[in-house]
Coordinates of N, CA and C in Angstrom, one line a residue:
M24 N -7.9 -8.1 -12.5 CA -7.7 -7.9 -11.1 C -6.5 -8.8 -10.7
I25 N -5.6 -8.2 -10.0 CA -4.4 -8.9 -9.5 C -4.5 -8.8 -8.0
L26 N -4.4 -10.0 -7.3 CA -4.5 -10.0 -5.9 C -3.2 -9.5 -5.3
E27 N -3.3 -8.6 -4.3 CA -2.1 -8.1 -3.6 C -2.0 -8.9 -2.3
T28 N -3.1 -9.4 -1.8 CA -3.1 -10.3 -0.6 C -4.0 -11.5 -0.9
D29 N -3.7 -12.6 -0.2 CA -4.5 -13.8 -0.4 C -5.8 -13.6 0.4
P30 N -6.9 -13.9 -0.3 CA -8.2 -13.8 0.4 C -8.4 -14.9 1.4
P31 N -9.0 -14.6 2.5 CA -9.4 -15.7 3.5 C -10.6 -16.4 3.0
L32 N -10.9 -17.6 3.5 CA -12.1 -18.3 3.2 C -13.3 -17.5 3.7
G33 N -14.3 -17.4 2.9 CA -15.5 -16.7 3.3 C -16.5 -17.7 4.1
V34 N -16.4 -19.0 3.7 CA -17.2 -20.0 4.4 C -16.2 -21.0 5.0
S35 N -16.3 -21.2 6.3 CA -15.4 -22.1 6.9 C -15.8 -23.6 6.8
V36 N -14.9 -24.5 7.0 CA -15.2 -25.9 7.0 C -16.3 -26.2 8.0
E37 N -16.2 -25.5 9.2 CA -17.2 -25.7 10.2 C -18.6 -25.3 9.8
A38 N -18.6 -24.1 9.1 CA -19.9 -23.6 8.6 C -20.5 -24.6 7.5
Y39 N -19.6 -25.2 6.7 CA -20.1 -26.2 5.8 C -20.7 -27.4 6.5
C40 N -20.0 -27.9 7.6 CA -20.5 -29.0 8.4 C -21.8 -28.6 9.1
R41 N -21.9 -27.4 9.6 CA -23.2 -27.0 10.3 C -24.3 -26.9 9.3
A42 N -24.1 -26.8 8.0 CA -25.1 -26.7 7.0 C -25.6 -28.1 6.7
G43 N -25.1 -29.1 7.4 CA -25.6 -30.5 7.3 C -24.9 -31.3 6.3
F44 N -23.7 -31.0 5.9 CA -23.0 -31.7 4.8 C -21.7 -32.4 5.3
G45 N -21.6 -32.5 6.6 CA -20.4 -33.3 7.1 C -20.5 -33.3 8.6
D46 N -20.4 -34.5 9.2 CA -20.5 -34.5 10.7 C -19.1 -34.4 11.3
E47 N -18.4 -35.5 11.2 CA -17.0 -35.6 11.7 C -16.1 -35.8 10.5
L48 N -15.3 -34.8 10.2 CA -14.4 -34.9 9.1 C -13.0 -35.2 9.7
G49 N -12.3 -36.1 9.0 CA -10.9 -36.4 9.3 C -10.1 -35.2 8.8
Q50 N -8.8 -35.2 9.1 CA -7.9 -34.1 8.7 C -7.9 -34.0 7.1
D51 N -7.7 -35.2 6.5 CA -7.7 -35.2 5.0 C -9.0 -34.7 4.4
D52 N -10.1 -35.2 5.0 CA -11.4 -34.7 4.5 C -11.6 -33.2 4.7
A53 N -11.2 -32.7 5.8 CA -11.3 -31.3 6.1 C -10.5 -30.5 5.1
A54 N -9.3 -31.0 4.8 CA -8.5 -30.3 3.8 C -9.1 -30.3 2.4
H55 N -9.7 -31.4 2.1 CA -10.4 -31.5 0.8 C -11.6 -30.6 0.7
V56 N -12.4 -30.5 1.8 CA -13.5 -29.6 1.9 C -13.1 -28.2 1.8
A57 N -12.0 -27.8 2.5 CA -11.5 -26.5 2.4 C -11.0 -26.1 1.0
S58 N -10.4 -27.0 0.3 CA -10.0 -26.7 -1.1 C -11.2 -26.5 -2.0
C59 N -12.2 -27.3 -1.8 CA -13.5 -27.2 -2.6 C -14.2 -25.9 -2.2
L60 N -14.2 -25.5 -0.9 CA -14.8 -24.2 -0.6 C -14.0 -23.0 -1.2
Q61 N -12.7 -23.1 -1.2 CA -11.8 -22.1 -1.8 C -12.1 -21.9 -3.3
A62 N -12.2 -23.1 -4.0 CA -12.5 -23.1 -5.4 C -13.9 -22.6 -5.7
A63 N -14.9 -23.0 -4.9 CA -16.3 -22.5 -5.0 C -16.4 -21.0 -4.8
Q64 N -15.6 -20.5 -3.8 CA -15.6 -19.1 -3.5 C -15.1 -18.3 -4.7
S65 N -14.0 -18.8 -5.2 CA -13.4 -18.2 -6.4 C -14.4 -18.1 -7.6
A66 N -15.1 -19.2 -7.8 CA -16.1 -19.3 -8.8 C -17.3 -18.3 -8.6
V67 N -17.7 -18.2 -7.4 CA -18.8 -17.3 -7.0 C -18.3 -15.8 -7.2
E68 N -17.1 -15.5 -6.7 CA -16.6 -14.2 -6.8 C -16.4 -13.8 -8.3
T69 N -15.9 -14.7 -9.1 CA -15.8 -14.4 -10.5 C -17.1 -14.1 -11.2
A70 N -18.1 -15.0 -10.9 CA -19.4 -14.9 -11.5 C -20.2 -13.6 -11.1
T71 N -20.0 -13.2 -9.8 CA -20.8 -12.1 -9.3 C -20.0 -10.8 -9.3
R72 N -18.7 -10.8 -9.5 CA -17.9 -9.7 -9.4 C -18.0 -9.0 -8.0
R73 N -18.2 -9.9 -7.0 CA -18.3 -9.4 -5.6 C -17.4 -10.3 -4.7
P74 N -16.3 -9.7 -4.3 CA -15.4 -10.4 -3.3 C -16.2 -10.7 -2.1
L75 N -16.0 -11.9 -1.6 CA -16.7 -12.3 -0.4 C -16.0 -11.9 0.9
T76 N -14.7 -11.7 0.8 CA -13.9 -11.3 2.0 C -13.0 -10.2 1.7
P77 N -12.5 -9.4 2.7 CA -11.6 -8.3 2.4 C -10.3 -8.8 1.8
R78 N -9.8 -8.0 0.9 CA -8.4 -8.2 0.3 C -8.0 -7.0 -0.4
R79 N -6.7 -6.9 -0.7 CA -6.1 -5.8 -1.5 C -5.9 -6.3 -2.9
V80 N -6.3 -5.5 -3.8 CA -6.2 -5.9 -5.3 C -5.7 -4.7 -6.0
R81 N -5.2 -5.0 -7.2 CA -4.7 -4.0 -8.1 C -5.3 -4.2 -9.5
F82 N -5.9 -3.1 -10.0 CA -6.5 -3.1 -11.3 C -5.6 -2.3 -12.3
E83 N -5.5 -2.8 -13.5 CA -4.7 -2.1 -14.5 C -5.6 -1.6 -15.6
T84 N -5.4 -0.4 -16.0 CA -6.1 0.2 -17.1 C -5.2 1.2 -17.8
V85 N -5.8 2.0 -18.7 CA -4.9 2.9 -19.5 C -5.4 4.3 -19.3
A86 N -4.5 5.3 -19.2 CA -4.8 6.7 -19.0 C -5.3 7.3 -20.3
G87 N -6.0 8.4 -20.1 CA -6.4 9.2 -21.3 C -7.8 8.9 -21.7
Q88 N -8.6 8.2 -20.9 CA -9.9 7.9 -21.3 C -11.0 8.7 -20.5
G89 N -10.6 9.4 -19.5 CA -11.6 10.2 -18.8 C -11.1 10.5 -17.4
R90 N -12.1 11.0 -16.6 CA -11.8 11.4 -15.2 C -12.5 10.5 -14.2
R91 N -13.4 9.6 -14.6 CA -14.2 8.8 -13.8 C -14.0 7.3 -14.2
W92 N -13.5 6.5 -13.3 CA -13.3 5.0 -13.7 C -14.1 4.2 -12.7
W93 N -15.0 3.3 -13.3 CA -15.8 2.4 -12.5 C -15.0 1.2 -12.1
V94 N -15.0 0.9 -10.8 CA -14.3 -0.3 -10.3 C -15.1 -1.5 -10.7
P95 N -14.4 -2.5 -11.3 CA -15.1 -3.7 -11.8 C -15.7 -4.6 -10.8
V96 N -15.5 -4.4 -9.5 CA -16.1 -5.2 -8.4 C -16.7 -4.3 -7.4
A97 N -17.6 -4.9 -6.6 CA -18.2 -4.1 -5.5 C -18.4 -5.1 -4.3
P98 N -18.3 -4.6 -3.1 CA -18.0 -3.3 -2.7 C -16.5 -3.0 -2.6
A99 N -16.1 -1.7 -2.7 CA -14.8 -1.3 -2.5 C -14.7 -0.7 -1.1
R100 N -13.5 -0.8 -0.4 CA -13.4 -0.3 0.9 C -12.6 1.0 1.0
T101 N -11.4 1.0 0.4 CA -10.5 2.1 0.5 C -9.6 2.2 -0.8
L102 N -9.4 3.4 -1.3 CA -8.5 3.6 -2.4 C -7.1 3.7 -1.7
I103 N -6.2 2.8 -2.1 CA -4.8 2.9 -1.5 C -4.0 3.9 -2.3
G104 N -4.0 3.8 -3.7 CA -3.3 4.7 -4.5 C -3.4 4.4 -5.9
V105 N -2.9 5.4 -6.8 CA -2.9 5.2 -8.2 C -1.5 5.5 -8.7
S106 N -1.0 4.7 -9.6 CA 0.3 4.9 -10.1 C 0.2 4.8 -11.6
W107 N 1.2 5.3 -12.3 CA 1.3 5.1 -13.8 C 2.7 4.8 -14.2
T108 N 2.8 4.1 -15.3 CA 4.1 3.7 -15.8 C 4.2 4.1 -17.3
G109 N 5.2 4.7 -17.7 CA 5.5 5.1 -19.0 C 6.7 4.3 -19.6
E110 N 6.9 4.6 -20.9 CA 8.0 3.9 -21.5 C 9.4 4.2 -21.0
D111 N 9.6 5.5 -20.6 CA 10.9 6.0 -20.2 C 11.0 6.2 -18.7
V112 N 9.9 6.0 -18.0 CA 9.9 6.2 -16.5 C 9.4 5.0 -15.8
G113 N 9.8 4.8 -14.6 CA 9.4 3.7 -13.8 C 8.0 4.0 -13.2
E114 N 7.6 3.3 -12.2 CA 6.3 3.5 -11.6 C 6.3 4.8 -10.9
T115 N 5.3 5.7 -11.1 CA 5.2 7.0 -10.5 C 3.8 7.0 -9.9
W116 N 3.8 7.3 -8.6 CA 2.5 7.4 -7.8 C 1.9 8.8 -7.9
L117 N 0.6 8.9 -8.1 CA 0.0 10.2 -8.1 C -0.2 10.6 -6.7
A118 N -0.4 12.0 -6.5 CA -0.6 12.5 -5.1 C -1.8 11.9 -4.5
A119 N -1.8 11.9 -3.2 CA -3.0 11.3 -2.5 C -4.3 11.9 -2.8
D120 N -4.3 13.2 -3.1 CA -5.5 14.0 -3.4 C -5.9 14.0 -4.9
A121 N -5.1 13.2 -5.7 CA -5.4 13.2 -7.1 C -6.6 12.4 -7.5
A122 N -7.0 11.5 -6.6 CA -8.2 10.6 -6.9 C -8.9 10.3 -5.6
R123 N -10.2 10.0 -5.7 CA -10.9 9.6 -4.5 C -11.9 8.5 -4.9
L124 N -12.3 7.7 -3.9 CA -13.3 6.6 -4.1 C -14.7 7.2 -3.7
A125 N -15.6 7.0 -4.6 CA -17.0 7.4 -4.4 C -17.9 6.2 -4.5
F126 N -19.0 6.2 -3.8 CA -20.1 5.2 -3.9 C -19.5 3.8 -3.7
A127 N -18.7 3.7 -2.6 CA -17.9 2.5 -2.4 C -18.7 1.2 -2.2
G128 N -19.9 1.3 -1.6 CA -20.6 0.1 -1.3 C -21.5 -0.3 -2.4
S129 N -22.0 0.6 -3.3 CA -23.0 0.2 -4.2 C -22.5 0.2 -5.7
E130 N -21.8 1.3 -6.1 CA -21.3 1.4 -7.5 C -19.9 2.1 -7.4
P131 N -18.9 1.4 -6.9 CA -17.6 2.1 -6.7 C -17.0 2.7 -7.9
Q132 N -16.5 4.0 -7.7 CA -15.9 4.7 -8.8 C -14.7 5.4 -8.3
I133 N -13.7 5.6 -9.1 CA -12.5 6.4 -8.8 C -12.7 7.7 -9.6
L134 N -12.8 8.8 -8.8 CA -12.9 10.1 -9.4 C -11.6 10.9 -9.3
F135 N -11.1 11.2 -10.5 CA -9.8 11.9 -10.6 C -10.1 13.4 -10.5
A136 N -9.3 14.1 -9.7 CA -9.4 15.6 -9.6 C -9.0 16.2 -10.9
P137 N -9.6 17.4 -11.2 CA -9.3 18.1 -12.4 C -7.7 18.3 -12.5
G138 N -7.2 18.0 -13.6 CA -5.7 18.1 -13.8 C -4.9 17.0 -13.2
A139 N -5.5 16.1 -12.5 CA -4.7 15.1 -11.8 C -3.9 14.2 -12.8
L140 N -4.5 14.0 -14.0 CA -3.8 13.1 -15.0 C -3.1 13.9 -16.1
A141 N -3.0 15.2 -15.8 CA -2.4 16.1 -16.8 C -0.9 15.7 -17.2
G142 N -0.2 15.2 -16.2 CA 1.2 14.8 -16.4 C 1.3 13.4 -16.9
V143 N 0.2 12.7 -17.0 CA 0.3 11.3 -17.4 C -0.1 11.2 -18.9
P144 N 0.9 10.7 -19.7 CA 0.6 10.6 -21.2 C -0.6 9.7 -21.5
D145 N -1.4 10.1 -22.5 CA -2.5 9.2 -22.9 C -1.9 7.8 -23.3
G146 N -2.5 6.8 -22.9 CA -2.1 5.4 -23.2 C -1.1 4.8 -22.2
A147 N -0.7 5.6 -21.2 CA 0.2 5.1 -20.2 C -0.6 4.1 -19.3
A148 N 0.1 3.1 -18.8 CA -0.5 2.1 -17.9 C -0.8 2.7 -16.6
L149 N -2.0 2.6 -16.1 CA -2.4 3.0 -14.8 C -2.6 1.8 -13.9
S150 N -2.2 1.8 -12.7 CA -2.5 0.8 -11.7 C -3.3 1.4 -10.6
I151 N -4.4 0.9 -10.2 CA -5.2 1.4 -9.2 C -5.3 0.3 -8.1
V152 N -4.8 0.6 -6.9 CA -4.7 -0.3 -5.8 C -5.8 0.0 -4.8
L153 N -6.7 -1.0 -4.5 CA -7.8 -0.8 -3.6 C -7.9 -1.9 -2.6
D154 N -8.5 -1.7 -1.5 CA -9.0 -2.7 -0.6 C -10.5 -2.9 -0.9
V155 N -10.9 -4.1 -1.2 CA -12.2 -4.5 -1.6 C -12.8 -5.6 -0.7
G156 N -14.1 -5.7 -0.7 CA -14.8 -6.8 0.0 C -15.6 -6.3 1.1
P157 N -16.6 -7.1 1.5 CA -17.5 -6.7 2.6 C -16.9 -7.0 4.0
D158 N -17.5 -6.5 5.0 CA -17.2 -6.8 6.4 C -17.6 -8.2 6.7
T159 N -18.8 -8.6 6.2 CA -19.3 -10.0 6.5 C -19.8 -10.6 5.1
V160 N -19.6 -11.8 5.0 CA -20.0 -12.5 3.8 C -21.5 -12.5 3.6
P161 N -22.0 -12.0 2.4 CA -23.5 -12.0 2.2 C -24.0 -13.4 2.3
P162 N -25.1 -13.6 3.1 CA -25.6 -15.0 3.3 C -26.0 -15.8 2.0
T163 N -26.5 -15.1 1.0 CA -26.9 -15.8 -0.2 C -25.7 -16.3 -0.9
L164 N -24.6 -15.5 -0.9 CA -23.4 -15.9 -1.6 C -22.7 -17.0 -0.8
A165 N -22.8 -17.0 0.5 CA -22.2 -18.1 1.4 C -23.0 -19.4 1.0
Q166 N -24.3 -19.3 0.9 CA -25.1 -20.4 0.5 C -24.7 -21.0 -0.8
A167 N -24.4 -20.1 -1.8 CA -24.0 -20.5 -3.1 C -22.7 -21.3 -3.0
V168 N -21.7 -20.8 -2.2 CA -20.4 -21.4 -2.1 C -20.6 -22.8 -1.5
I169 N -21.5 -22.9 -0.5 CA -21.7 -24.3 0.1 C -22.4 -25.2 -0.9
L170 N -23.4 -24.7 -1.6 CA -24.0 -25.6 -2.6 C -23.1 -26.1 -3.7
I171 N -22.2 -25.2 -4.1 CA -21.2 -25.6 -5.2 C -20.2 -26.6 -4.6
A172 N -19.7 -26.3 -3.4 CA -18.7 -27.2 -2.8 C -19.3 -28.6 -2.6
R173 N -20.5 -28.6 -2.0 CA -21.2 -29.9 -1.8 C -21.4 -30.7 -3.1
D174 N -21.8 -30.0 -4.1 CA -22.1 -30.6 -5.4 C -20.8 -31.3 -5.9
W175 N -19.7 -30.5 -5.8 CA -18.4 -31.0 -6.3 C -17.9 -32.2 -5.5
I176 N -18.1 -32.1 -4.2 CA -17.7 -33.2 -3.3 C -18.5 -34.4 -3.5
D177 N -19.8 -34.3 -3.6 CA -20.7 -35.4 -3.9 C -20.4 -36.1 -5.2
A178 N -20.0 -35.3 -6.2 CA -19.7 -35.8 -7.6 C -18.3 -36.4 -7.6
G179 N -17.5 -36.1 -6.6 CA -16.1 -36.6 -6.6 C -15.2 -35.8 -7.6
I180 N -15.6 -34.6 -7.8 CA -14.8 -33.7 -8.7 C -13.5 -33.2 -8.0
A181 N -12.4 -33.4 -8.6 CA -11.2 -32.9 -8.1 C -11.0 -31.5 -8.6
V182 N -11.2 -30.5 -7.7 CA -11.2 -29.1 -8.2 C -9.9 -28.6 -8.8
E183 N -8.8 -29.3 -8.4 CA -7.5 -28.9 -8.9 C -7.3 -29.2 -10.4
T184 N -8.1 -30.2 -10.9 CA -7.9 -30.6 -12.3 C -9.0 -30.1 -13.2
V185 N -9.9 -29.4 -12.8 CA -11.0 -29.0 -13.6 C -10.9 -27.5 -13.9
E186 N -10.9 -27.2 -15.2 CA -10.8 -25.8 -15.6 C -12.1 -25.0 -15.4
S187 N -13.2 -25.6 -15.8 CA -14.5 -25.0 -15.7 C -15.5 -25.9 -15.0
P188 N -15.5 -26.0 -13.7 CA -16.3 -26.9 -13.0 C -17.8 -26.5 -13.2
R189 N -18.7 -27.5 -13.1 CA -20.1 -27.2 -13.3 C -20.7 -26.6 -12.0
I190 N -21.7 -25.8 -12.3 CA -22.4 -25.2 -11.1 C -23.9 -25.5 -11.2
A191 N -24.4 -26.0 -10.1 CA -25.8 -26.4 -10.1 C -26.8 -25.3 -10.2
F192 N -28.0 -25.6 -10.6 CA -29.0 -24.5 -10.9 C -29.3 -23.6 -9.7
G193 N -29.4 -24.2 -8.5 CA -29.7 -23.4 -7.3 C -28.6 -22.4 -7.0
A194 N -27.4 -22.8 -7.1 CA -26.3 -21.9 -6.9 C -26.2 -20.8 -8.0
R195 N -26.5 -21.2 -9.3 CA -26.5 -20.2 -10.4 C -27.6 -19.2 -10.1
A196 N -28.7 -19.6 -9.6 CA -29.8 -18.6 -9.3 C -29.4 -17.6 -8.2
L197 N -28.7 -18.1 -7.2 CA -28.2 -17.2 -6.2 C -27.1 -16.2 -6.7
I198 N -26.3 -16.8 -7.6 CA -25.2 -15.9 -8.2 C -25.8 -14.9 -9.1
R199 N -26.8 -15.2 -9.9 CA -27.5 -14.3 -10.8 C -28.1 -13.1 -10.0
Q200 N -28.7 -13.4 -8.9 CA -29.3 -12.3 -8.1 C -28.3 -11.3 -7.6
A201 N -27.1 -11.7 -7.3 CA -26.1 -10.9 -6.6 C -25.1 -10.3 -7.6
R202 N -25.2 -10.6 -8.9 CA -24.1 -10.1 -9.8 C -24.1 -8.6 -9.9
Y203 N -22.8 -8.1 -9.8 CA -22.6 -6.7 -9.9 C -22.3 -6.3 -11.4
R204 N -23.1 -5.4 -11.9 CA -22.9 -4.9 -13.2 C -22.5 -3.4 -13.2
R205 N -21.4 -3.1 -13.7 CA -21.0 -1.7 -13.7 C -21.5 -1.0 -15.0
P206 N -21.7 0.3 -15.0 CA -22.2 0.9 -16.2 C -21.2 0.9 -17.4
T207 N -19.9 1.2 -17.1 CA -18.9 1.3 -18.1 C -17.5 1.3 -17.4
S208 N -16.5 1.4 -18.2 CA -15.1 1.5 -17.5 C -14.8 3.0 -17.2
W209 N -14.9 3.8 -18.2 CA -14.4 5.2 -18.1 C -15.6 6.2 -18.4
C210 N -15.5 7.4 -17.9 CA -16.4 8.4 -18.3 C -15.6 9.7 -18.3
R211 N -15.8 10.5 -19.4 CA -15.0 11.7 -19.5 C -15.3 12.8 -18.5
Q212 N -16.4 12.8 -17.9 CA -16.8 13.8 -16.9 C -16.2 13.5 -15.5

């Protein structure tokens, strides 16, 4: 997944403070909390495959594997477009009616119309651009973000220098409950 737009924070510094983890933060403390919240949000989104806030993303795959492609994250909002790139041609966008988004909220899939990929050589690079993310942050995932950020702040972990920060048991349990599992990548039908 390649971000086309920067995602906003799903949990604000104010929400973190209201949860009882900070009364009056100075400007430097608030900036540190915000960076911990951003890193915790990224960890939760990666672990659950559920974006917490709306954003535009691009997925890359390969043509010739079928007519149904499962989106690796949920929920999806809107299919912006599908393009392909070959060795001798630049980026070519498919017609707007060549593909549609189905089951956007629960199990998002891109369904290609019959013959929509006929002009696309097998093995060509496909780019699928979507708007993804919910209207509101799911409360359990917001709680996981707060728990992770609080744990990192209490432990004095500098999120900028840690490749794989630890995640406490409570947050892991919340993440496990919300994880999105798609059936497969492609389906011939």
